[in-house]
mmCIF file of C-alpha atoms in Angstrom:
data_model
loop_
_atom_site.group_PDB
_atom_site.id
_atom_site.type_symbol
_atom_site.label_atom_id
_atom_site.label_comp_id
_atom_site.label_asym_id
_atom_site.label_seq_id
_atom_site.Cartn_x
_atom_site.Cartn_y
_atom_site.Cartn_z
ATOM 1 C CA MET A 225 -10.154 -24.620 -1.591
ATOM 2 C CA PRO A 226 -12.940 -26.926 -2.812
ATOM 3 C CA GLU A 227 -13.038 -27.106 -6.595
ATOM 4 C CA GLY A 228 -16.163 -26.723 -8.698
ATOM 5 C CA HIS A 229 -17.240 -30.339 -8.632
ATOM 6 C CA SER A 230 -17.625 -30.173 -4.834
ATOM 7 C CA ILE A 231 -19.971 -27.185 -5.113
ATOM 8 C CA HIS A 232 -22.111 -28.999 -7.671
ATOM 9 C CA ARG A 233 -22.325 -31.958 -5.293
ATOM 10 C CA LEU A 234 -23.184 -29.576 -2.480
ATOM 11 C CA ALA A 235 -26.018 -28.036 -4.497
ATOM 12 C CA ARG A 236 -27.511 -31.484 -5.086
ATOM 13 C CA GLN A 237 -27.059 -32.319 -1.411
ATOM 14 C CA LEU A 238 -28.888 -29.215 -0.224
ATOM 15 C CA ASP A 239 -31.758 -29.844 -2.617
ATOM 16 C CA ASP A 240 -32.022 -33.466 -1.495
ATOM 17 C CA VAL A 241 -32.516 -32.508 2.142
ATOM 18 C CA PHE A 242 -34.233 -29.089 2.027
ATOM 19 C CA ALA A 243 -35.908 -28.434 -1.350
ATOM 20 C CA GLY A 244 -39.610 -27.644 -1.071
ATOM 21 C CA GLN A 245 -39.430 -27.049 2.674
ATOM 22 C CA SER A 246 -39.910 -23.898 4.692
ATOM 23 C CA VAL A 247 -36.431 -23.424 6.154
ATOM 24 C CA ARG A 248 -35.553 -21.769 9.427
ATOM 25 C CA VAL A 249 -32.476 -19.642 8.856
ATOM 26 C CA SER A 250 -30.310 -18.119 11.575
ATOM 27 C CA SER A 251 -26.788 -16.841 12.149
ATOM 28 C CA PRO A 252 -25.492 -18.189 15.463
ATOM 29 C CA GLN A 253 -22.250 -16.295 14.927
ATOM 30 C CA GLY A 254 -24.163 -13.086 14.259
ATOM 31 C CA ARG A 255 -22.236 -11.942 11.180
ATOM 32 C CA PHE A 256 -25.090 -12.983 8.870
ATOM 33 C CA ALA A 257 -27.974 -11.950 11.128
ATOM 34 C CA GLN A 258 -29.555 -9.502 8.684
ATOM 35 C CA GLY A 259 -29.387 -11.910 5.770
ATOM 36 C CA ALA A 260 -30.700 -14.767 7.878
ATOM 37 C CA ALA A 261 -33.711 -12.678 8.908
ATOM 38 C CA GLN A 262 -34.487 -12.012 5.234
ATOM 39 C CA LEU A 263 -34.492 -15.735 4.438
ATOM 40 C CA ASP A 264 -36.039 -17.178 7.606
ATOM 41 C CA GLY A 265 -39.257 -19.050 6.873
ATOM 42 C CA ARG A 266 -38.865 -18.965 3.112
ATOM 43 C CA VAL A 267 -39.068 -22.089 0.952
ATOM 44 C CA LEU A 268 -35.943 -23.420 -0.717
ATOM 45 C CA THR A 269 -36.921 -23.819 -4.364
ATOM 46 C CA GLY A 270 -33.564 -24.911 -5.715
ATOM 47 C CA SER A 271 -29.789 -24.873 -5.417
ATOM 48 C CA ARG A 272 -27.224 -24.757 -8.162
ATOM 49 C CA ALA A 273 -23.542 -24.121 -8.670
ATOM 50 C CA HIS A 274 -21.664 -21.994 -11.159
ATOM 51 C CA GLY A 275 -17.983 -22.666 -10.721
ATOM 52 C CA LYS A 276 -17.174 -22.244 -7.043
ATOM 53 C CA HIS A 277 -20.244 -20.094 -6.325
ATOM 54 C CA LEU A 278 -23.386 -21.624 -4.812
ATOM 55 C CA PHE A 279 -26.777 -20.066 -5.586
ATOM 56 C CA MET A 280 -29.730 -21.041 -3.371
ATOM 57 C CA SER A 281 -33.176 -19.693 -4.295
ATOM 58 C CA PHE A 282 -35.702 -18.997 -1.532
ATOM 59 C CA ALA A 283 -39.323 -18.104 -2.268
ATOM 60 C CA ALA A 284 -41.783 -16.296 -0.027
ATOM 61 C CA PRO A 285 -44.325 -18.805 1.375
ATOM 62 C CA SER A 286 -47.269 -16.906 -0.136
ATOM 63 C CA ASP A 287 -45.676 -15.895 -3.447
ATOM 64 C CA ALA A 288 -43.423 -18.243 -5.400
ATOM 65 C CA ALA A 289 -42.362 -15.364 -7.647
ATOM 66 C CA ASP A 290 -40.939 -13.435 -4.683
ATOM 67 C CA LEU A 291 -37.387 -14.800 -4.695
ATOM 68 C CA LEU A 292 -34.211 -14.080 -2.807
ATOM 69 C CA ILE A 293 -30.867 -15.706 -3.554
ATOM 70 C CA LEU A 294 -28.343 -16.860 -0.983
ATOM 71 C CA ARG A 295 -25.002 -16.709 -2.807
ATOM 72 C CA SER A 296 -21.955 -18.185 -1.114
ATOM 73 C CA HIS A 297 -18.347 -19.058 -1.846
ATOM 74 C CA LEU A 298 -16.452 -21.347 0.507
ATOM 75 C CA GLY A 299 -13.032 -19.883 -0.185
ATOM 76 C CA ILE A 300 -10.133 -21.633 1.516
ATOM 77 C CA TYR A 301 -11.651 -22.256 4.932
ATOM 78 C CA GLY A 302 -15.394 -22.558 4.359
ATOM 79 C CA ALA A 303 -17.361 -25.756 4.936
ATOM 80 C CA TRP A 304 -20.912 -27.004 5.278
ATOM 81 C CA SER A 305 -21.773 -29.654 7.860
ATOM 82 C CA PHE A 306 -25.010 -31.627 7.980
ATOM 83 C CA ALA A 307 -26.842 -33.507 10.724
ATOM 84 C CA GLY A 308 -30.344 -34.812 11.308
ATOM 85 C CA ASP A 309 -32.550 -37.812 11.957
ATOM 86 C CA GLU A 310 -32.507 -41.155 10.180
ATOM 87 C CA THR A 311 -34.482 -39.794 7.219
ATOM 88 C CA PHE A 312 -32.039 -36.937 6.647
ATOM 89 C CA GLN A 313 -29.673 -38.392 4.073
ATOM 90 C CA ALA A 314 -26.663 -36.088 4.072
ATOM 91 C CA ALA A 315 -22.920 -36.370 4.422
ATOM 92 C CA SER A 316 -21.206 -35.034 7.530
ATOM 93 C CA SER A 317 -19.448 -32.173 5.759
ATOM 94 C CA ILE A 318 -18.622 -30.658 2.412
ATOM 95 C CA GLY A 319 -15.832 -28.149 2.060
ATOM 96 C CA ALA A 320 -12.618 -27.560 3.936
ATOM 97 C CA PRO A 321 -11.033 -29.158 5.828
ATOM 98 C CA ARG A 322 -11.501 -32.349 3.863
ATOM 99 C CA LYS A 323 -10.130 -35.266 5.854
ATOM 100 C CA VAL A 324 -10.834 -37.903 3.219
ATOM 101 C CA GLY A 325 -9.542 -36.233 0.114
ATOM 102 C CA GLU A 326 -12.265 -34.707 -2.009
ATOM 103 C CA GLN A 327 -14.992 -37.017 -0.719
ATOM 104 C CA GLU A 328 -17.407 -36.224 2.045
ATOM 105 C CA ALA A 329 -17.515 -38.871 4.742
ATOM 106 C CA GLY A 330 -19.497 -39.757 7.822
ATOM 107 C CA SER A 331 -23.086 -40.256 8.852
ATOM 108 C CA SER A 332 -25.749 -37.659 9.463
ATOM 109 C CA ALA A 333 -27.336 -39.776 12.159
ATOM 110 C CA GLU A 334 -24.398 -40.764 14.348
ATOM 111 C CA THR A 335 -26.140 -39.452 17.488
ATOM 112 C CA SER A 336 -29.767 -39.395 18.570
ATOM 113 C CA VAL A 337 -31.787 -36.413 17.386
ATOM 114 C CA GLN A 338 -34.653 -34.797 19.263
ATOM 115 C CA HIS A 339 -37.996 -33.744 17.764
ATOM 116 C CA ASP A 340 -40.564 -31.206 18.938
ATOM 117 C CA ASP A 341 -44.293 -31.834 19.433
ATOM 118 C CA ALA A 342 -44.913 -31.149 15.733
ATOM 119 C CA GLY A 343 -42.402 -33.809 14.751
ATOM 120 C CA LEU A 344 -39.804 -31.349 13.508
ATOM 121 C CA VAL A 345 -36.159 -31.927 14.310
ATOM 122 C CA VAL A 346 -34.629 -29.954 17.171
ATOM 123 C CA PRO A 347 -31.059 -29.068 16.160
ATOM 124 C CA ASP A 348 -28.106 -29.414 18.487
ATOM 125 C CA ALA A 349 -26.467 -26.289 19.849
ATOM 126 C CA PRO A 350 -24.091 -24.720 17.294
ATOM 127 C CA VAL A 351 -20.426 -25.637 17.571
ATOM 128 C CA GLY A 352 -17.847 -23.067 16.549
ATOM 129 C CA ALA A 353 -18.429 -19.935 14.485
ATOM 130 C CA VAL A 354 -21.507 -20.865 12.460
ATOM 131 C CA ARG A 355 -22.135 -18.111 9.916
ATOM 132 C CA ALA A 356 -25.472 -19.515 8.755
ATOM 133 C CA ARG A 357 -27.685 -22.363 9.943
ATOM 134 C CA LEU A 358 -30.475 -23.876 7.846
ATOM 135 C CA VAL A 359 -33.015 -26.050 9.661
ATOM 136 C CA GLY A 360 -35.561 -28.170 7.830
ATOM 137 C CA GLU A 361 -38.051 -30.802 8.861
ATOM 138 C CA HIS A 362 -35.556 -33.576 9.495
ATOM 139 C CA GLY A 363 -32.126 -31.982 9.849
ATOM 140 C CA TRP A 364 -29.925 -28.962 9.675
ATOM 141 C CA ALA A 365 -26.875 -27.626 7.851
ATOM 142 C CA ASP A 366 -24.256 -25.266 9.228
ATOM 143 C CA LEU A 367 -22.022 -23.012 7.139
ATOM 144 C CA ARG A 368 -18.705 -22.016 8.708
ATOM 145 C CA GLY A 369 -15.910 -19.804 7.457
ATOM 146 C CA PRO A 370 -17.094 -18.867 3.954
ATOM 147 C CA ALA A 371 -15.327 -16.214 1.936
ATOM 148 C CA LEU A 372 -18.754 -14.970 0.836
ATOM 149 C CA CYS A 373 -22.268 -15.333 2.229
ATOM 150 C CA THR A 374 -24.794 -12.769 1.028
ATOM 151 C CA VAL A 375 -28.481 -12.362 0.176
ATOM 152 C CA GLU A 376 -29.259 -10.883 -3.231
ATOM 153 C CA THR A 377 -32.173 -10.275 -5.518
ATOM 154 C CA PRO A 378 -32.265 -12.492 -8.606
ATOM 155 C CA GLU A 379 -31.098 -9.499 -10.650
ATOM 156 C CA GLU A 380 -28.126 -8.858 -8.358
ATOM 157 C CA ALA A 381 -27.186 -12.543 -8.419
ATOM 158 C CA ALA A 382 -27.369 -12.541 -12.221
ATOM 159 C CA VAL A 383 -24.953 -9.615 -12.403
ATOM 160 C CA ALA A 384 -22.472 -11.475 -10.170
ATOM 161 C CA GLU A 385 -22.844 -14.669 -12.191
ATOM 162 C CA ALA A 386 -22.284 -12.849 -15.470
ATOM 163 C CA LYS A 387 -18.774 -12.011 -14.309
ATOM 164 C CA LEU A 388 -17.858 -15.713 -14.169
ATOM 165 C CA GLY A 389 -16.467 -17.700 -17.050
ATOM 166 C CA PRO A 390 -18.264 -20.777 -18.417
ATOM 167 C CA ASP A 391 -18.502 -23.771 -16.087
ATOM 168 C CA PRO A 392 -17.293 -27.113 -17.542
ATOM 169 C CA LEU A 393 -19.879 -28.905 -15.395
ATOM 170 C CA ASP A 394 -22.749 -27.031 -16.990
ATOM 171 C CA PRO A 395 -23.941 -29.228 -19.879
ATOM 172 C CA GLU A 396 -25.255 -26.126 -21.649
ATOM 173 C CA ALA A 397 -22.095 -24.063 -21.175
ATOM 174 C CA ASP A 398 -20.506 -22.513 -24.255
ATOM 175 C CA PRO A 399 -16.692 -22.849 -24.240
ATOM 176 C CA GLU A 400 -16.278 -19.971 -26.699
ATOM 177 C CA PRO A 401 -15.859 -17.235 -24.035
ATOM 178 C CA PHE A 402 -13.052 -19.294 -22.473
ATOM 179 C CA ILE A 403 -11.386 -19.861 -25.843
ATOM 180 C CA ALA A 404 -11.704 -16.181 -26.748
ATOM 181 C CA LYS A 405 -10.268 -14.831 -23.473
ATOM 182 C CA ALA A 406 -7.504 -17.386 -23.087
ATOM 183 C CA GLY A 407 -6.589 -17.163 -26.767
ATOM 184 C CA LYS A 408 -5.911 -13.432 -26.529
ATOM 185 C CA SER A 409 -3.929 -13.455 -23.292
ATOM 186 C CA LYS A 410 -0.167 -13.296 -22.881
ATOM 187 C CA ARG A 411 -0.404 -14.828 -19.413
ATOM 188 C CA PRO A 412 0.568 -18.487 -18.862
ATOM 189 C CA ILE A 413 -2.208 -20.940 -19.576
ATOM 190 C CA ALA A 414 -1.697 -22.384 -16.074
ATOM 191 C CA VAL A 415 -2.680 -19.000 -14.644
ATOM 192 C CA LEU A 416 -5.620 -18.551 -16.996
ATOM 193 C CA LEU A 417 -7.171 -21.874 -16.035
ATOM 194 C CA MET A 418 -7.394 -20.632 -12.445
ATOM 195 C CA GLU A 419 -8.983 -17.297 -13.356
ATOM 196 C CA GLN A 420 -12.660 -17.668 -12.541
ATOM 197 C CA ASN A 421 -13.681 -14.957 -14.992
ATOM 198 C CA VAL A 422 -12.013 -16.990 -17.758
ATOM 199 C CA VAL A 423 -13.334 -20.430 -16.812
ATOM 200 C CA ALA A 424 -15.270 -21.192 -13.632
ATOM 201 C CA GLY A 425 -14.704 -24.064 -11.219
ATOM 202 C CA ILE A 426 -11.221 -25.258 -12.140
ATOM 203 C CA GLY A 427 -8.875 -25.345 -9.157
ATOM 204 C CA ASN A 428 -5.277 -26.337 -8.619
ATOM 205 C CA ILE A 429 -5.742 -30.072 -9.062
ATOM 206 C CA PHE A 430 -7.838 -29.985 -12.222
ATOM 207 C CA ARG A 431 -5.508 -27.318 -13.616
ATOM 208 C CA ALA A 432 -2.376 -29.433 -13.165
ATOM 209 C CA GLU A 433 -3.943 -32.693 -14.242
ATOM 210 C CA SER A 434 -5.698 -31.397 -17.357
ATOM 211 C CA LEU A 435 -2.506 -29.702 -18.574
ATOM 212 C CA PHE A 436 -0.568 -32.924 -18.061
ATOM 213 C CA ARG A 437 -3.140 -35.099 -19.780
ATOM 214 C CA ARG A 438 -3.125 -32.769 -22.786
ATOM 215 C CA GLY A 439 0.667 -32.477 -22.813
ATOM 216 C CA VAL A 440 0.559 -28.692 -22.569
ATOM 217 C CA ASP A 441 3.471 -26.659 -21.215
ATOM 218 C CA PRO A 442 1.889 -24.768 -18.297
ATOM 219 C CA PHE A 443 4.037 -21.694 -18.913
ATOM 220 C CA LEU A 444 2.938 -21.115 -22.505
ATOM 221 C CA PRO A 445 0.949 -17.908 -23.032
ATOM 222 C CA GLY A 446 -2.690 -18.541 -23.787
ATOM 223 C CA ALA A 447 -2.310 -16.668 -27.062
ATOM 224 C CA SER A 448 0.304 -19.186 -28.245
ATOM 225 C CA LEU A 449 -2.135 -22.091 -28.037
ATOM 226 C CA SER A 450 -4.279 -23.090 -30.971
ATOM 227 C CA ARG A 451 -8.052 -23.215 -30.840
ATOM 228 C CA GLU A 452 -7.772 -27.010 -30.855
ATOM 229 C CA ASP A 453 -5.433 -26.867 -27.834
ATOM 230 C CA LEU A 454 -7.816 -24.664 -25.865
ATOM 231 C CA LEU A 455 -10.884 -26.685 -26.799
ATOM 232 C CA GLY A 456 -8.977 -29.810 -25.807
ATOM 233 C CA LEU A 457 -8.300 -28.340 -22.353
ATOM 234 C CA TRP A 458 -11.981 -27.460 -22.019
ATOM 235 C CA ASP A 459 -13.044 -30.989 -23.006
ATOM 236 C CA GLU A 460 -10.477 -32.499 -20.636
ATOM 237 C CA ASN A 461 -11.840 -30.523 -17.704
ATOM 238 C CA VAL A 462 -15.416 -31.391 -18.636
ATOM 239 C CA ALA A 463 -14.503 -35.072 -18.443
ATOM 240 C CA LEU A 464 -12.367 -34.884 -15.285
ATOM 241 C CA MET A 465 -14.749 -32.643 -13.362
ATOM 242 C CA ASN A 466 -17.689 -34.894 -14.193
ATOM 243 C CA ILE A 467 -15.776 -37.810 -12.702
ATOM 244 C CA GLY A 468 -15.169 -35.720 -9.598
ATOM 245 C CA ALA A 469 -18.834 -34.764 -9.366
ATOM 246 C CA ARG A 470 -19.827 -38.410 -9.729
ATOM 247 C CA VAL A 471 -17.431 -40.076 -7.283
ATOM 248 C CA GLY A 472 -16.633 -37.202 -4.905
ATOM 249 C CA ARG A 473 -12.877 -37.435 -5.427
ATOM 250 C CA ILE A 474 -10.576 -36.019 -8.061
ATOM 251 C CA ILE A 475 -9.421 -39.117 -9.949
ATOM 252 C CA THR A 476 -7.518 -38.231 -13.115
ATOM 253 C CA THR A 477 -5.479 -41.360 -13.840
ATOM 254 C CA ASP A 478 -6.527 -43.845 -16.498
ATOM 255 C CA PRO A 479 -6.960 -47.524 -15.517
ATOM 256 C CA VAL A 480 -3.934 -48.478 -17.640
ATOM 257 C CA ASP A 481 -1.735 -46.336 -15.379
ATOM 258 C CA ARG A 482 -3.033 -47.939 -12.172
ATOM 259 C CA PRO A 483 -3.407 -51.617 -13.140
ATOM 260 C CA GLY A 484 -5.480 -53.612 -10.712
ATOM 261 C CA ILE A 485 -6.595 -50.505 -8.820
ATOM 262 C CA SER A 486 -10.206 -49.476 -9.241
ATOM 263 C CA GLU A 487 -11.465 -45.927 -9.457
ATOM 264 C CA ALA A 488 -12.865 -46.216 -5.936
ATOM 265 C CA GLU A 489 -9.474 -47.313 -4.585
ATOM 266 C CA ALA A 490 -7.291 -44.907 -6.560
ATOM 267 C CA TRP A 491 -7.205 -42.015 -4.111
ATOM 268 C CA PRO A 492 -4.833 -40.898 -2.695
ATOM 269 C CA HIS A 493 -1.782 -42.768 -3.920
ATOM 270 C CA HIS A 494 -2.907 -43.600 -7.468
ATOM 271 C CA GLY A 495 -5.413 -40.850 -8.234
ATOM 272 C CA ASN A 496 -3.323 -38.190 -9.974
ATOM 273 C CA TYR A 497 -0.459 -37.896 -12.430
ATOM 274 C CA VAL A 498 1.364 -34.787 -11.215
ATOM 275 C CA TYR A 499 -0.507 -33.073 -8.379
ATOM 276 C CA HIS A 500 1.469 -33.468 -5.119
ATOM 277 C CA ARG A 501 3.820 -35.913 -6.913
ATOM 278 C CA HIS A 502 6.812 -33.575 -7.137
ATOM 279 C CA GLY A 503 10.089 -35.431 -6.751
ATOM 280 C CA GLN A 504 8.512 -38.683 -7.979
ATOM 281 C CA PRO A 505 8.875 -40.217 -11.451
ATOM 282 C CA CYS A 506 6.299 -39.417 -14.102
ATOM 283 C CA LEU A 507 3.971 -42.356 -14.664
ATOM 284 C CA HIS A 508 4.386 -41.969 -18.424
ATOM 285 C CA CYS A 509 8.074 -41.173 -19.003
ATOM 286 C CA GLY A 510 9.872 -41.543 -15.669
ATOM 287 C CA THR A 511 11.067 -37.918 -15.553
ATOM 288 C CA THR A 512 10.925 -36.297 -12.123
ATOM 289 C CA ILE A 513 7.741 -34.300 -11.546
ATOM 290 C CA LEU A 514 8.469 -30.656 -10.733
ATOM 291 C CA ARG A 515 6.787 -28.117 -8.469
ATOM 292 C CA GLN A 516 6.974 -24.331 -8.658
ATOM 293 C CA ASP A 517 4.943 -21.472 -7.223
ATOM 294 C CA LEU A 518 3.098 -19.619 -9.956
ATOM 295 C CA ASN A 519 0.924 -16.626 -9.185
ATOM 296 C CA GLY A 520 0.749 -17.642 -5.544
ATOM 297 C CA ARG A 521 -0.258 -21.268 -6.112
ATOM 298 C CA ALA A 522 1.801 -24.442 -6.395
ATOM 299 C CA LEU A 523 2.068 -25.753 -9.934
ATOM 300 C CA TYR A 524 2.976 -29.378 -10.707
ATOM 301 C CA TRP A 525 4.087 -30.637 -14.112
ATOM 302 C CA CYS A 526 6.281 -33.076 -16.028
ATOM 303 C CA PRO A 527 9.013 -31.198 -17.946
ATOM 304 C CA GLU A 528 9.307 -33.997 -20.486
ATOM 305 C CA CYS A 529 5.659 -34.782 -21.259
ATOM 306 C CA GLN A 530 4.667 -31.102 -21.175
ATOM 307 C CA LYS A 531 7.049 -29.332 -23.527
#
């Protein structure tokens, strides 16, 4: 499942290629036909992420105050793909499957694109089960396999967003709700970091890597951690997720632990300390990295550095 940094990148991507345009919206698959009809012809005024949820605002052409929100969540299988003419600067896909780690790859103009008499791009026929298709002046984006894709009023979207915990990638986010909820819970901190109503956007990789970097035993109850411990985990995820949002890959290792290997070259073999490194020696102490299922997800940790 794409982690929060990918959704923030996606929001910027969608704004770069569609913001300010009247967008044609359809549902080739048919499962989003009603929602697509509500949005068709509206102007995309902005896209933003909160955790793993994407909020896209569409205004009526004749009334900027008349807004509808397209809220989506990629889940495990969802993905956006982009294509268009040479002026449509967009990556080939964002979401799952991700063939090049956490970074989008490819060109949006690998094949010739047709235009109509008005100069607007003519999209290719949909491939696969496309839940929603957005078509702008110079390209299009297809959404496949999302866990959620719904049209809401701004008030309805606000209610849904209020159920989410603070997002470490939001520069105005207050960590206090995370500290308060985690600090009262008897559940393992490794579970709490994945609860989106506790803190939004952290997935399995950021969870494992932030706990390792802070030397926190993943099985400790949240209530057993000090305020400083919890704030440290928040700050760690702020830093790591901002790197992910900047470079498009989850790179959590420090340069000293990958000498001679740049940030751009770190993934996949030198990018993380514990994630998917079970059975290998810890980069700090040499102890074998362990893996265990916890609450339905694989957890990775060093039993020596995190005790």
